[in-house]
Structure formats: structure tokens, C-alpha cells
Amino acid sequence: MSGLINYVSCGVLWLGLLVRAPDLLRHRHDPYLRAICAVLGLAGLCFFLGAPPTVGAVNRIGDVPNLAAPVTYVAITGYCAASQLLVVHWRGGPRVRRTARRWLLAYAVVVLGITVTFALGEAPVERRTDLDTYYATTPFIAQMIVLYLVAHLTAVTVTTVSSLRWARRVRGGLRAGLTLLGTGSLCGAGYSVAKLVAVGARWSGRDWSKLGTTVSPAAAGLGALLTVVGVLVPLAAPRITERRRARRTYARLEPLERALDDLLTRRTLRLPRPRLASPTTRLMWRQTSVHNALSHLDPYFDRELYDRTRAGALAATGDAERAEAAAWAAVITAAVRDEADPGRRVPPYDGGRFLDRVPDPAVLVRIADALTGAAPTPAAGAVPSGTTTAGTA
């Protein structure tokens, strides 16, 4: 009677709603986002209203035995309508609004039916957990029970089929999310089926009320968990992918930063290393350090060495990107060596800059790969003595 499963399921669903709320605020006119948030919010409300302590509180406040039953069934019907709207907007097409209006009208009729049948029926004995089977043979109350269960089963069945069918046509996080959402809806169907079987057994004189009091809540709770995860996975997948890519790029840039480490330390060009930072922030820190070093080395870059190395690598590999990375690796290696030479003067500035062609992040990664040993490095005699051409005279 504690309703623990209900409250936990409600909390999980409303937590998912809280995660999606910022997106809804930014795109409040997006019908797809509105439908998702309605599904999460109403599903959580159904679990909250269905918890035995809440049932008792609603009955006591309303001063009507079993008033919580139609209130909960109306919430379930609202959830069903939101699920259908979500499916309609998924499918898209020219008749989205017309189809959405039809589903809303259909479930409005269900809500009216629940209200009327409860008003016409008699349910004087409060039942907090087994009302479905206890009143399964009571006129009008039985019709109310069957009406809401069939409406719920229809909604979750359509959601299950649509989600799993669409999942076959997509990839990545969206596919995983749709699969989880479809599986969660299938568990929701288990809730309705178990209740209907228990009610049918009561009609034939059998007592299978355990199906409605144990199997149904468990199926609904599992469905709630899978539904929330399914809704959140497409949102989280791009962020996880971005963090993984940033972590991998950060590691690949290490050889380039290591080659520039002495310069960065001597000239105090490196910002303090961020602590407890995200992979994206740490990557930005490393890229900034590299760009600071390259800007300082600009007067030492040898344009002729760059062009010569690039032409040679291109002729050898036929790969323009590898050739560019090899050329950058060569001029960076030479510039670092020249800058560190205490006997070498800074070349005079001639108004031009080699870093007009500053490498973008993707090129930096290829340069770092080239520095691991794949790129040709300038030999001692590769540049005539005293000649430096990149951005200088």
C-alpha cells in the first residue's frame, strides 16, 4: 500500500520532463517537443494519482468513495492522447493537424464516457488497489474500466508499432531512443493486458486480481523507466559523441603541444591548465596553447621550406591533406629550433604573415600525427644558412 513503485516511476518521468523543459522553453512552438513533454508529464501524473496513498487522499478530499478512479483514468486518457499526438508528429505529412484533431476528439469522447459512467454507476466501497477487479461486474463502473483500458491499450500499441518501425530506418542515438521508447510502450501494453485479463477472469467467476495489483504496476514501472530513457537518449547522444570526440582530439594533439612545450614554458604562452574541466574545455585549452605558440613562431616560419616540403610529400603520397600536415610539421620543427637558438636574431618583419593560412583544428590534429614520425623533418642543411622566408625578408 506504500505506492513506492508509483512514486519512483513518477519521479523518473518528471525528472525526464525537467531535463527536456529547457528545450521546450526555447522552442515552445514546436509541437513535437510539446507532445514529448506532455507524454512525460501526464505519465508521471498517472503514476502519482494511482499510488494508494494518493488514491486515499483524493477520495478523502473529494468526499466521494473511489473518486480517485475516474480522476486517474482521465489522466491516463490524457496520456494516451499525448502519445497519439507524438506519433502523429513523428510521422509528419500534409494531414498532421487534421489527424491530431481527430485523436484529440476521440480521447475527449473517452473522457466524457469515463465521467458519465462513473456518475451513473455505484462504487460505495473504497478500493485503493483492486478497484478494476472488485467492480468488474458492477453496471456502468465495469464499462468505465473497460473503456479506459481499451483506450490505453490502443495508444501504447500504436506507439510501440510506430516507434519500432521508425527505429529500423534510422541510426545512432535516435534509433536507440526509439527502440527504448517502443519497448517501454510495449511494457505499458502489458499493464493494460494484465488488467483486462484480470477483469475477464472476474467475469467468468475467477479471482485473478493479483494480475492487476502486482503484474500491472511492475509492467507500468518498467515501461516508465524505458520511456524516459528513450526520450532522453536522442538528446544525450550528440553530447556524449561530442565529449568522446573532444577527448580523442585532445589526446591526438599531445605530440604537437609536446613539441611546443619548451617555447610555451619559456615565453609563458600557456594559460593555467583547467582543473575538473569537461573534455571540450580541455581541448580548447590545448588548442589555444598551440595557437599561442604558433603566433609567437610566426617570424621564424620558412615559407620556402613549407612549399618545398609540401610539394615533395604531395608527389610522394598524392594526398593533399597529408602533404599539408607534413609541411607544417617541418616548418614548426625548424621554427622551434631556430627560436630556441640564443645566437639567432629574430628575422625582420616585412609586413606579411605566414599565419594568414593558420591551420584549423582538423589540420592541427594531422600535424600532430605527422610529428609522431610520419612527416619529413628538415635536415640541418635543408635551408640555406641564414635564410628564413616565411613572412620575412
Coordinates of C-alpha atoms in Angstrom, one line a residue:
M1 CA 0.0 0.0 0.0
S2 CA 3.0 2.3 0.1
G3 CA 2.9 3.1 -3.6
L4 CA 6.7 3.1 -3.8
I5 CA 6.7 1.9 -7.5
N6 CA 4.3 4.6 -8.4
Y7 CA 6.2 7.4 -6.8
V8 CA 9.5 6.2 -8.1
S9 CA 8.1 5.9 -11.6
C10 CA 6.5 9.4 -11.3
G11 CA 9.8 10.8 -10.1
V12 CA 11.7 9.3 -13.0
L13 CA 9.2 10.6 -15.6
W14 CA 9.1 14.1 -14.1
L15 CA 12.9 14.1 -14.0
G16 CA 12.9 13.4 -17.7
L17 CA 10.4 16.3 -18.1
L18 CA 12.7 18.6 -16.2
V19 CA 15.6 17.7 -18.5
R20 CA 13.5 18.5 -21.6
A21 CA 11.9 21.6 -20.1
P22 CA 14.8 24.0 -21.3
D23 CA 14.3 22.8 -24.9
L24 CA 10.6 23.4 -24.6
L25 CA 11.1 26.9 -23.3
R26 CA 13.5 27.7 -26.2
H27 CA 11.2 26.1 -28.8
R28 CA 7.8 26.5 -27.2
H29 CA 6.0 26.4 -30.6
D30 CA 7.5 23.1 -31.6
P31 CA 4.5 20.6 -31.5
Y32 CA 6.9 17.6 -31.3
L33 CA 8.6 18.9 -28.1
R34 CA 5.2 19.8 -26.6
A35 CA 4.0 16.3 -27.3
I36 CA 7.1 14.8 -25.7
C37 CA 6.8 16.9 -22.6
A38 CA 3.0 16.2 -22.3
V39 CA 3.7 12.4 -22.5
L40 CA 6.3 12.7 -19.7
G41 CA 4.2 15.0 -17.5
L42 CA 0.9 13.1 -17.9
A43 CA 2.6 9.7 -17.5
G44 CA 4.1 10.9 -14.2
L45 CA 0.7 12.3 -13.1
C46 CA -0.9 8.9 -13.8
F47 CA 1.6 7.1 -11.5
F48 CA 1.2 9.8 -8.9
L49 CA -2.6 9.6 -8.9
G50 CA -2.5 5.8 -9.0
A51 CA -0.4 5.4 -5.8
P52 CA -2.6 4.0 -2.9
P53 CA -1.8 6.9 -0.5
T54 CA -2.8 9.4 -3.2
V55 CA -5.9 7.5 -4.0
G56 CA -6.9 7.7 -0.3
A57 CA -6.2 11.4 -0.2
V58 CA -8.2 12.2 -3.3
N59 CA -11.2 10.2 -2.1
R60 CA -11.0 11.9 1.3
I61 CA -10.7 15.4 -0.1
G62 CA -13.5 14.9 -2.6
D63 CA -15.6 13.1 0.0
V64 CA -16.7 10.6 -2.7
P65 CA -15.7 6.9 -2.4
N66 CA -13.4 5.9 -5.3
L67 CA -13.4 9.4 -6.8
A68 CA -9.7 8.8 -7.5
A69 CA -10.6 6.2 -10.0
P70 CA -12.1 8.4 -12.7
V71 CA -9.6 11.2 -11.9
T72 CA -6.7 8.7 -12.6
Y73 CA -8.5 7.3 -15.7
V74 CA -8.9 10.7 -17.1
A75 CA -5.2 11.4 -16.6
I76 CA -4.4 8.1 -18.3
T77 CA -6.6 9.1 -21.2
G78 CA -4.8 12.4 -21.4
Y79 CA -1.5 10.5 -21.6
C80 CA -3.0 8.3 -24.3
A81 CA -3.9 11.4 -26.3
A82 CA -0.4 12.9 -25.9
S83 CA 1.1 9.6 -27.1
Q84 CA -1.0 9.7 -30.2
L85 CA -0.1 13.3 -30.9
L86 CA 3.6 12.4 -30.5
V87 CA 3.2 9.6 -33.1
V88 CA 1.3 11.9 -35.5
H89 CA 4.1 14.5 -35.4
W90 CA 6.7 11.8 -35.8
R91 CA 5.0 10.5 -39.0
G92 CA 4.5 14.0 -40.3
G93 CA 2.8 14.6 -43.7
P94 CA 0.2 17.0 -45.0
R95 CA -2.6 16.0 -42.7
V96 CA -0.8 16.2 -39.3
R97 CA -3.2 18.8 -37.8
R98 CA -6.3 17.1 -39.0
T99 CA -5.2 13.7 -37.7
A100 CA -4.1 15.3 -34.4
R101 CA -7.6 16.9 -34.0
R102 CA -9.3 13.5 -34.7
W103 CA -7.2 11.8 -31.9
L104 CA -7.9 14.6 -29.5
L105 CA -11.7 14.4 -30.3
A106 CA -11.6 10.6 -29.9
Y107 CA -10.0 10.8 -26.4
A108 CA -12.2 13.6 -25.4
V109 CA -15.1 11.3 -26.0
V110 CA -13.4 8.7 -23.8
V111 CA -13.0 11.2 -21.0
L112 CA -16.7 12.1 -21.4
G113 CA -17.5 8.4 -21.3
I114 CA -15.5 7.8 -18.1
T115 CA -17.2 10.7 -16.4
V116 CA -20.7 9.7 -17.3
T117 CA -20.3 6.0 -16.5
F118 CA -18.8 6.8 -13.1
A119 CA -21.7 9.2 -12.4
L120 CA -24.2 6.5 -13.4
G121 CA -22.6 3.7 -11.5
E122 CA -22.3 2.9 -7.8
A123 CA -19.0 2.2 -6.1
P124 CA -19.6 2.8 -2.4
V125 CA -16.7 0.6 -1.1
E126 CA -13.3 2.3 -1.4
R127 CA -10.8 0.1 -3.2
R128 CA -7.3 1.6 -3.5
T129 CA -5.5 -1.2 -5.4
D130 CA -8.0 -3.6 -6.9
L131 CA -10.9 -1.5 -8.0
D132 CA -10.7 -2.9 -11.5
T133 CA -11.4 -6.4 -10.5
Y134 CA -13.6 -5.6 -7.5
Y135 CA -16.1 -3.7 -9.6
A136 CA -15.6 -5.6 -12.8
T137 CA -19.2 -6.8 -12.8
T138 CA -20.8 -3.6 -11.5
P139 CA -23.0 -1.9 -14.1
F140 CA -21.5 1.3 -15.6
I141 CA -18.4 1.0 -13.4
A142 CA -17.4 -2.1 -15.4
Q143 CA -17.9 -0.1 -18.7
M144 CA -15.8 2.7 -17.3
I145 CA -12.9 0.3 -16.5
V146 CA -13.0 -1.4 -19.9
L147 CA -13.2 2.0 -21.7
Y148 CA -10.1 3.4 -20.2
L149 CA -8.1 0.1 -20.5
V150 CA -9.0 -0.2 -24.2
A151 CA -8.1 3.4 -24.8
H152 CA -4.8 2.9 -23.1
L153 CA -4.0 -0.3 -24.9
T154 CA -4.8 1.3 -28.3
A155 CA -2.4 4.2 -27.5
V156 CA 0.5 2.2 -26.4
T157 CA 0.1 -0.3 -29.2
V158 CA 0.2 2.4 -31.8
T159 CA 3.2 4.0 -30.1
T160 CA 5.0 0.7 -29.9
V161 CA 4.5 -0.2 -33.6
S162 CA 5.4 3.3 -34.8
S163 CA 8.5 3.6 -32.7
L164 CA 9.9 0.2 -33.6
R165 CA 9.1 0.6 -37.3
W166 CA 10.8 4.0 -37.4
A167 CA 13.8 2.7 -35.5
R168 CA 14.6 0.4 -38.4
R169 CA 15.0 3.4 -40.7
V170 CA 17.4 5.5 -38.6
R171 CA 20.7 5.1 -36.9
G172 CA 22.6 6.2 -33.8
G173 CA 21.1 7.7 -30.8
L174 CA 17.7 8.2 -32.4
R175 CA 17.5 4.5 -33.2
A176 CA 18.4 3.6 -29.6
G177 CA 15.9 6.1 -28.3
L178 CA 13.1 4.9 -30.5
T179 CA 13.8 1.2 -29.6
L180 CA 13.7 2.0 -25.9
L181 CA 10.6 4.1 -26.3
G182 CA 8.9 1.3 -28.3
T183 CA 9.9 -1.3 -25.7
G184 CA 8.6 1.0 -22.9
S185 CA 5.3 1.3 -24.7
L186 CA 5.2 -2.5 -25.1
C187 CA 5.6 -2.8 -21.3
G188 CA 2.7 -0.3 -21.0
A189 CA 0.6 -2.6 -23.1
G190 CA 1.4 -5.3 -20.6
Y191 CA -0.2 -3.1 -17.9
S192 CA -3.5 -2.9 -19.9
V193 CA -3.4 -6.5 -21.0
A194 CA -2.9 -7.8 -17.4
K195 CA -5.7 -5.6 -16.1
L196 CA -8.1 -6.7 -18.9
V197 CA -7.2 -10.4 -18.3
A198 CA -7.9 -10.0 -14.6
V199 CA -11.3 -8.3 -15.4
G200 CA -12.2 -11.0 -17.9
A201 CA -11.4 -13.7 -15.3
R202 CA -13.7 -11.9 -12.8
W203 CA -16.5 -12.1 -15.4
S204 CA -16.0 -15.8 -15.5
G205 CA -16.1 -16.2 -11.8
R206 CA -12.3 -16.5 -11.2
D207 CA -10.2 -14.3 -9.0
W208 CA -7.0 -13.2 -10.8
S209 CA -6.8 -9.9 -9.0
K210 CA -3.0 -10.4 -8.5
L211 CA -2.5 -9.6 -12.1
G212 CA -3.9 -6.2 -11.6
T213 CA -2.2 -5.5 -8.3
T214 CA 1.3 -6.9 -8.9
V215 CA 1.9 -7.6 -12.6
S216 CA 0.4 -4.4 -13.9
P217 CA 2.3 -2.0 -11.6
A218 CA 5.6 -3.7 -12.4
A219 CA 5.0 -3.6 -16.1
A220 CA 4.0 0.1 -15.9
G221 CA 7.0 1.0 -13.8
L222 CA 9.4 -0.7 -16.2
G223 CA 7.7 1.0 -19.1
A224 CA 8.1 4.4 -17.4
L225 CA 11.8 3.8 -17.0
L226 CA 12.3 2.7 -20.6
T227 CA 10.2 5.6 -21.9
V228 CA 12.2 8.2 -20.1
V229 CA 15.5 6.8 -21.2
G230 CA 14.2 6.5 -24.7
V231 CA 13.1 10.2 -24.7
L232 CA 16.5 11.3 -23.3
V233 CA 18.9 9.2 -25.3
P234 CA 18.5 11.2 -28.6
L235 CA 19.1 14.3 -26.5
A236 CA 22.2 12.9 -24.7
A237 CA 23.7 11.0 -27.6
P238 CA 25.1 14.1 -29.5
R239 CA 26.6 15.4 -26.3
I240 CA 28.2 12.1 -25.5
T241 CA 29.6 11.9 -29.0
E242 CA 30.9 15.4 -28.8
R243 CA 32.7 14.7 -25.5
R244 CA 34.2 11.5 -26.9
R245 CA 35.4 13.3 -30.0
A246 CA 36.9 16.1 -27.9
R247 CA 38.7 13.6 -25.6
R248 CA 40.1 11.8 -28.6
T249 CA 41.2 15.0 -30.3
Y250 CA 42.8 16.3 -27.1
A251 CA 44.9 13.1 -26.9
R252 CA 45.9 13.3 -30.5
L253 CA 47.1 16.9 -30.1
E254 CA 49.6 15.9 -27.4
P255 CA 52.6 15.4 -29.7
L256 CA 52.2 18.9 -31.1
E257 CA 51.9 20.5 -27.7
R258 CA 54.9 18.5 -26.5
A259 CA 56.9 19.8 -29.5
L260 CA 56.0 23.3 -28.4
D261 CA 56.3 22.7 -24.7
D262 CA 59.7 24.4 -24.1
L263 CA 58.6 27.5 -26.0
L264 CA 55.2 27.6 -24.2
T265 CA 57.0 27.4 -20.8
R266 CA 59.9 29.8 -21.6
R267 CA 57.6 32.5 -23.1
T268 CA 54.7 31.9 -20.6
L269 CA 52.3 31.4 -23.5
R270 CA 50.2 28.7 -21.9
L271 CA 47.2 29.5 -19.8
P272 CA 46.8 27.6 -16.5
R273 CA 45.6 24.1 -17.1
P274 CA 41.9 23.9 -16.3
R275 CA 41.0 21.5 -13.4
L276 CA 37.9 19.3 -13.3
A277 CA 37.0 20.6 -16.7
S278 CA 35.0 19.0 -19.4
P279 CA 36.8 17.3 -22.4
T280 CA 35.6 20.2 -24.6
T281 CA 37.1 22.8 -22.3
R282 CA 40.4 20.9 -22.0
L283 CA 40.6 20.6 -25.8
M284 CA 40.0 24.3 -26.2
W285 CA 42.8 24.9 -23.7
R286 CA 45.2 22.8 -25.6
Q287 CA 44.3 24.3 -29.0
T288 CA 44.7 27.8 -27.5
S289 CA 48.2 26.9 -26.2
V290 CA 49.2 25.6 -29.6
H291 CA 47.9 28.7 -31.4
N292 CA 49.7 31.0 -29.0
A293 CA 52.9 29.2 -29.7
L294 CA 52.4 29.3 -33.5
S295 CA 51.7 33.0 -33.3
H296 CA 54.9 33.6 -31.5
L297 CA 56.8 31.4 -34.0
D298 CA 55.3 33.3 -37.0
P299 CA 58.5 35.3 -37.8
Y300 CA 60.6 32.1 -37.9
F301 CA 58.4 30.1 -40.3
D302 CA 60.1 29.4 -43.6
R303 CA 57.6 29.7 -46.5
E304 CA 60.1 28.1 -48.9
L305 CA 60.6 25.1 -46.6
Y306 CA 56.8 24.8 -46.4
D307 CA 56.2 24.9 -50.1
R308 CA 59.2 22.6 -50.8
T309 CA 58.1 20.0 -48.2
R310 CA 54.5 20.1 -49.3
A311 CA 55.4 19.6 -52.9
G312 CA 57.6 16.7 -52.1
A313 CA 55.1 15.0 -49.8
L314 CA 52.3 15.5 -52.3
A315 CA 54.4 13.9 -55.1
A316 CA 55.2 11.0 -52.8
T317 CA 51.7 10.3 -51.4
G318 CA 49.3 12.1 -53.7
D319 CA 47.4 13.1 -50.5
A320 CA 47.0 16.9 -50.2
E321 CA 46.0 16.8 -46.6
R322 CA 48.9 14.6 -45.6
A323 CA 51.2 16.8 -47.6
E324 CA 49.9 20.0 -45.8
A325 CA 50.4 18.3 -42.4
A326 CA 53.9 17.2 -43.3
A327 CA 54.8 20.7 -44.5
W328 CA 53.5 22.3 -41.3
A329 CA 55.4 19.7 -39.2
A330 CA 58.6 20.6 -41.0
V331 CA 58.3 24.3 -40.6
I332 CA 57.2 24.1 -37.0
T333 CA 60.1 21.8 -36.1
A334 CA 62.6 24.2 -37.8
A335 CA 61.0 27.3 -36.2
V336 CA 61.1 25.8 -32.7
R337 CA 64.8 25.0 -33.2
D338 CA 65.6 28.5 -34.6
E339 CA 63.6 30.3 -31.9
A340 CA 65.4 28.4 -29.1
D341 CA 68.9 29.2 -30.6
P342 CA 70.3 32.1 -28.5
G343 CA 72.6 33.2 -31.2
R344 CA 69.9 33.6 -33.8
R345 CA 68.3 37.0 -34.2
V346 CA 64.5 37.5 -34.9
P347 CA 64.0 37.9 -38.6
P348 CA 62.9 41.5 -39.6
Y349 CA 59.2 42.0 -40.1
D350 CA 58.3 42.6 -43.8
G351 CA 54.6 43.3 -43.4
G352 CA 53.5 39.8 -44.3
R353 CA 52.5 36.9 -42.0
F354 CA 52.8 33.2 -42.7
L355 CA 49.9 32.6 -40.3
D356 CA 47.4 34.1 -42.7
R357 CA 47.0 30.5 -43.5
V358 CA 46.7 29.4 -39.8
P359 CA 45.8 25.8 -39.6
D360 CA 42.3 24.9 -38.5
P361 CA 41.6 22.3 -35.7
A362 CA 41.4 19.4 -38.1
V363 CA 44.8 20.4 -39.6
L364 CA 46.3 20.7 -36.1
V365 CA 45.4 17.1 -35.5
R366 CA 47.0 16.0 -38.7
I367 CA 50.1 18.0 -37.9
A368 CA 50.3 16.2 -34.5
D369 CA 50.0 12.9 -36.3
A370 CA 52.8 13.9 -38.7
L371 CA 55.0 14.8 -35.8
T372 CA 54.8 11.3 -34.4
G373 CA 57.2 10.3 -37.2
A374 CA 55.2 10.2 -40.4
A375 CA 56.2 13.7 -41.5
P376 CA 59.6 14.5 -43.1
T377 CA 61.5 16.8 -40.7
P378 CA 64.0 19.3 -42.1
A379 CA 67.6 18.3 -42.0
A380 CA 70.3 20.6 -40.8
G381 CA 71.1 21.6 -44.4
A382 CA 67.5 21.8 -45.6
V383 CA 67.6 25.5 -45.5
P384 CA 70.5 27.6 -46.7
S385 CA 72.4 29.1 -43.8
G386 CA 70.9 32.5 -42.7
T387 CA 67.8 32.2 -45.0
T388 CA 64.3 32.5 -43.4
T389 CA 61.5 33.3 -45.8
A390 CA 58.2 32.6 -44.1
G391 CA 56.6 36.0 -43.5
T392 CA 60.0 37.7 -43.6
A393 CA 62.6 39.0 -46.0

